[in-house]
mmCIF file of C-alpha atoms in Angstrom:
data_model
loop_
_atom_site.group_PDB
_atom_site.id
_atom_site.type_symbol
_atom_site.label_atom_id
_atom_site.label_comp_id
_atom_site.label_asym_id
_atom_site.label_seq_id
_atom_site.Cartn_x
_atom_site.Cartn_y
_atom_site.Cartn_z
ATOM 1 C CA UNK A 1 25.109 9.393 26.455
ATOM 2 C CA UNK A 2 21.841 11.342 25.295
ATOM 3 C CA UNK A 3 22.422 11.252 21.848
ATOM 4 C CA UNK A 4 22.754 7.677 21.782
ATOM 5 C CA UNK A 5 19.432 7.207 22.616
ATOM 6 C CA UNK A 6 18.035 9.450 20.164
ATOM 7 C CA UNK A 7 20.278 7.675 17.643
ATOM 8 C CA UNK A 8 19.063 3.837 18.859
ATOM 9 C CA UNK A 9 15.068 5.733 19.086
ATOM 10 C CA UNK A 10 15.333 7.255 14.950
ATOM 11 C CA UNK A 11 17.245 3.854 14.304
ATOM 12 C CA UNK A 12 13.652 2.537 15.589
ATOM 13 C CA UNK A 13 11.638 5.196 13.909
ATOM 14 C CA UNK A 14 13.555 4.314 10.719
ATOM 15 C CA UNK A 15 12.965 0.738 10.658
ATOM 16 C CA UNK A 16 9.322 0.895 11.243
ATOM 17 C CA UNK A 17 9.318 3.506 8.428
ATOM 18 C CA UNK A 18 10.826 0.808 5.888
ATOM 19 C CA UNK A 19 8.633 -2.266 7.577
ATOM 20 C CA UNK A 20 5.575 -0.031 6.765
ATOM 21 C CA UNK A 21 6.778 0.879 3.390
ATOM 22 C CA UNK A 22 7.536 -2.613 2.701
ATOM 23 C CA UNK A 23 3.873 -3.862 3.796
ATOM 24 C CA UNK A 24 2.212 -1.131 1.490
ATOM 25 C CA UNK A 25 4.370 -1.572 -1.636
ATOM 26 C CA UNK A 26 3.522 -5.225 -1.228
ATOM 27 C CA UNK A 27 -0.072 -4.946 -0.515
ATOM 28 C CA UNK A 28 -0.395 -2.709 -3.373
ATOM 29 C CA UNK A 29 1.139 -5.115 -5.960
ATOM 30 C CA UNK A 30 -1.899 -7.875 -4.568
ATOM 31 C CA UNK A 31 -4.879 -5.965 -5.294
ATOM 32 C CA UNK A 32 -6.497 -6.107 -9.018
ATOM 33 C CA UNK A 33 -5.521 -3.288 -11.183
ATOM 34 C CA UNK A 34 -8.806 -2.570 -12.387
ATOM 35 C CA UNK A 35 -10.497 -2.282 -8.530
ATOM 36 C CA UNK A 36 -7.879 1.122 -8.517
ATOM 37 C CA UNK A 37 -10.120 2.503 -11.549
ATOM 38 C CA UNK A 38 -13.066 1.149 -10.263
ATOM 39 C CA UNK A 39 -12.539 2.853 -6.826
ATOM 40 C CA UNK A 40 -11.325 6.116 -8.777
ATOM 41 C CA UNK A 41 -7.915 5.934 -7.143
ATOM 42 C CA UNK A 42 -5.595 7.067 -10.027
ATOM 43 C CA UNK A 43 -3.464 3.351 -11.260
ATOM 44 C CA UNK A 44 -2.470 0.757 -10.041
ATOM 45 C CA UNK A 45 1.135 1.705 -12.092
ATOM 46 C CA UNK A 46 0.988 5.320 -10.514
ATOM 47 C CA UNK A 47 0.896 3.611 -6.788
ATOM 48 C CA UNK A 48 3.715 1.081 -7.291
ATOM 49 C CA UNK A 49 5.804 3.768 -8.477
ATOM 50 C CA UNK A 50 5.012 6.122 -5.962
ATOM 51 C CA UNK A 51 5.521 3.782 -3.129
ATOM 52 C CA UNK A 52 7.933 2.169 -4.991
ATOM 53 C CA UNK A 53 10.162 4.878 -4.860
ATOM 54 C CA UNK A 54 9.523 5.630 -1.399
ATOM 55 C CA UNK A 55 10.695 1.914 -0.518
ATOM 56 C CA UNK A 56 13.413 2.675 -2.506
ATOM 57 C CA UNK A 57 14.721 5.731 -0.307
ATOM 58 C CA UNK A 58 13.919 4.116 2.635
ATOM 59 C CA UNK A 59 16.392 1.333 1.870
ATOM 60 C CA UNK A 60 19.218 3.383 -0.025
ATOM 61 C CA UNK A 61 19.130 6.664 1.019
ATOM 62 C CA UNK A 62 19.937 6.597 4.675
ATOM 63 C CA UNK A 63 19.496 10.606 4.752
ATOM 64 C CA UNK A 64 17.448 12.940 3.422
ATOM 65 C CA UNK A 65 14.665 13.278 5.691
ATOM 66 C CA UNK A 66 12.420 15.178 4.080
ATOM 67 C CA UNK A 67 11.857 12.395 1.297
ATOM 68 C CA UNK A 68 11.429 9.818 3.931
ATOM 69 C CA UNK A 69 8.654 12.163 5.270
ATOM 70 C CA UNK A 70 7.216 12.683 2.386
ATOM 71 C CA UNK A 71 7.181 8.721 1.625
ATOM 72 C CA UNK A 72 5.489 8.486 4.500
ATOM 73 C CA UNK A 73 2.682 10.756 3.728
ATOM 74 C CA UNK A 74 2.142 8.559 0.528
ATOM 75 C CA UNK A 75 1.879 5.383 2.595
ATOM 76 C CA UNK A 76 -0.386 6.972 5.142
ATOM 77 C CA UNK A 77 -2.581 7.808 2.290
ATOM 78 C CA UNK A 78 -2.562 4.688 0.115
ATOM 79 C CA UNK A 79 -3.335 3.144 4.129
ATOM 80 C CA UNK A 80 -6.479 5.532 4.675
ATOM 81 C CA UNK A 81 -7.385 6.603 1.590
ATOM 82 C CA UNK A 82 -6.976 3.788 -1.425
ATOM 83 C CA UNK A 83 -6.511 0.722 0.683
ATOM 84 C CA UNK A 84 -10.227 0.852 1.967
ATOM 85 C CA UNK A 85 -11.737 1.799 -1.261
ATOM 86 C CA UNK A 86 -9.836 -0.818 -2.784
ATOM 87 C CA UNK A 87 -11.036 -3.522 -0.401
ATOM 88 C CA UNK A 88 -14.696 -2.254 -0.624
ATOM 89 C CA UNK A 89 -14.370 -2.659 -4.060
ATOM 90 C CA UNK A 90 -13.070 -6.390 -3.775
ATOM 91 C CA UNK A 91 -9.815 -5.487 -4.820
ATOM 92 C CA UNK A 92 -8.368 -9.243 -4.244
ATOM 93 C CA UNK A 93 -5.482 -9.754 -2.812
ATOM 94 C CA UNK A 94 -5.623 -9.759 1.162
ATOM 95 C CA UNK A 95 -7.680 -11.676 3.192
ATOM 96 C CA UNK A 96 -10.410 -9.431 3.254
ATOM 97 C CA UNK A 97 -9.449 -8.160 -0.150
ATOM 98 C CA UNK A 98 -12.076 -10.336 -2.436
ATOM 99 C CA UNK A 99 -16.013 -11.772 -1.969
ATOM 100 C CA UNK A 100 -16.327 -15.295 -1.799
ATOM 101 C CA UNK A 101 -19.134 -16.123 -4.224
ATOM 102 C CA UNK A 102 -21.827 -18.578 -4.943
ATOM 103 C CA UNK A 103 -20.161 -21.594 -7.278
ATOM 104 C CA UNK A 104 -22.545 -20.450 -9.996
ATOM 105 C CA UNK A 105 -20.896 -17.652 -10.370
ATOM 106 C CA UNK A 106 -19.204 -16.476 -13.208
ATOM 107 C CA UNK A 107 -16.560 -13.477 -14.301
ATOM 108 C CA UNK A 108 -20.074 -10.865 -14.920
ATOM 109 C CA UNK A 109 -22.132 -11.946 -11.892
ATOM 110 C CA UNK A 110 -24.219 -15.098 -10.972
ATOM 111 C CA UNK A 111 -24.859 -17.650 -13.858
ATOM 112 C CA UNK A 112 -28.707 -18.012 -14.312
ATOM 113 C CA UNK A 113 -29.113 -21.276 -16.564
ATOM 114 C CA UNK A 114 -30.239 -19.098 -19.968
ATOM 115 C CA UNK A 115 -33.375 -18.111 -18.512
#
């Protein structure tokens, strides 16, 4: 009777692993490739593998613990550490992911007529 609610509480634990796994692998693939260089946060190819691969045993491997913990540490930092930067940067992609701009303005920064 006990250890089937640990089972149905990890069969929680597990699911809000993958749904956070999910949300970074896809929030990842939104933002602009070159806000990752411009925040100094390795590529954006290096993250989509990384947390690729962690989505990946999330979904297939139903053991191995120690991989889904150490997924998890990569999507706690891309969360704390590369998200931010990335969205300081205007990294695009989310809501608050990319400035809204003056309609002058082009790809290098506001047009200014020639002058």
């Amino acid at each position: 009777m006990l250890l089937d609610g640990f089972y149905g509480l990890m069969s929680w634990v597990f699911l809000g692993l993958l749904v956070f796994s999910i949300f970074c692998f896809v929030d990842a693939v939104m933002r602009r490739e070159d806000a990752y260089r411009a925040a100094d946060k390795k590529t954006k190819g290096f993250w989509l593998i990384l947390l690729g691969v962690t989505l990946a045993v999330n979904l297939l491997v139903p053991g191995f613990l120690f991989l889904r913990i150490a997924g998890l540490i990569a999507n706690i930092v891309y969360m704390v550490d590369v998200r931010p930067a990335l969205i300081q940067i205007g990294g695009g992609g989310g809501r608050g992911g990319f400035r809204r701009g003056s309609s002058s303005d082009g790809p290098y920064g506001p047009y200014n007529g020639g002058r």
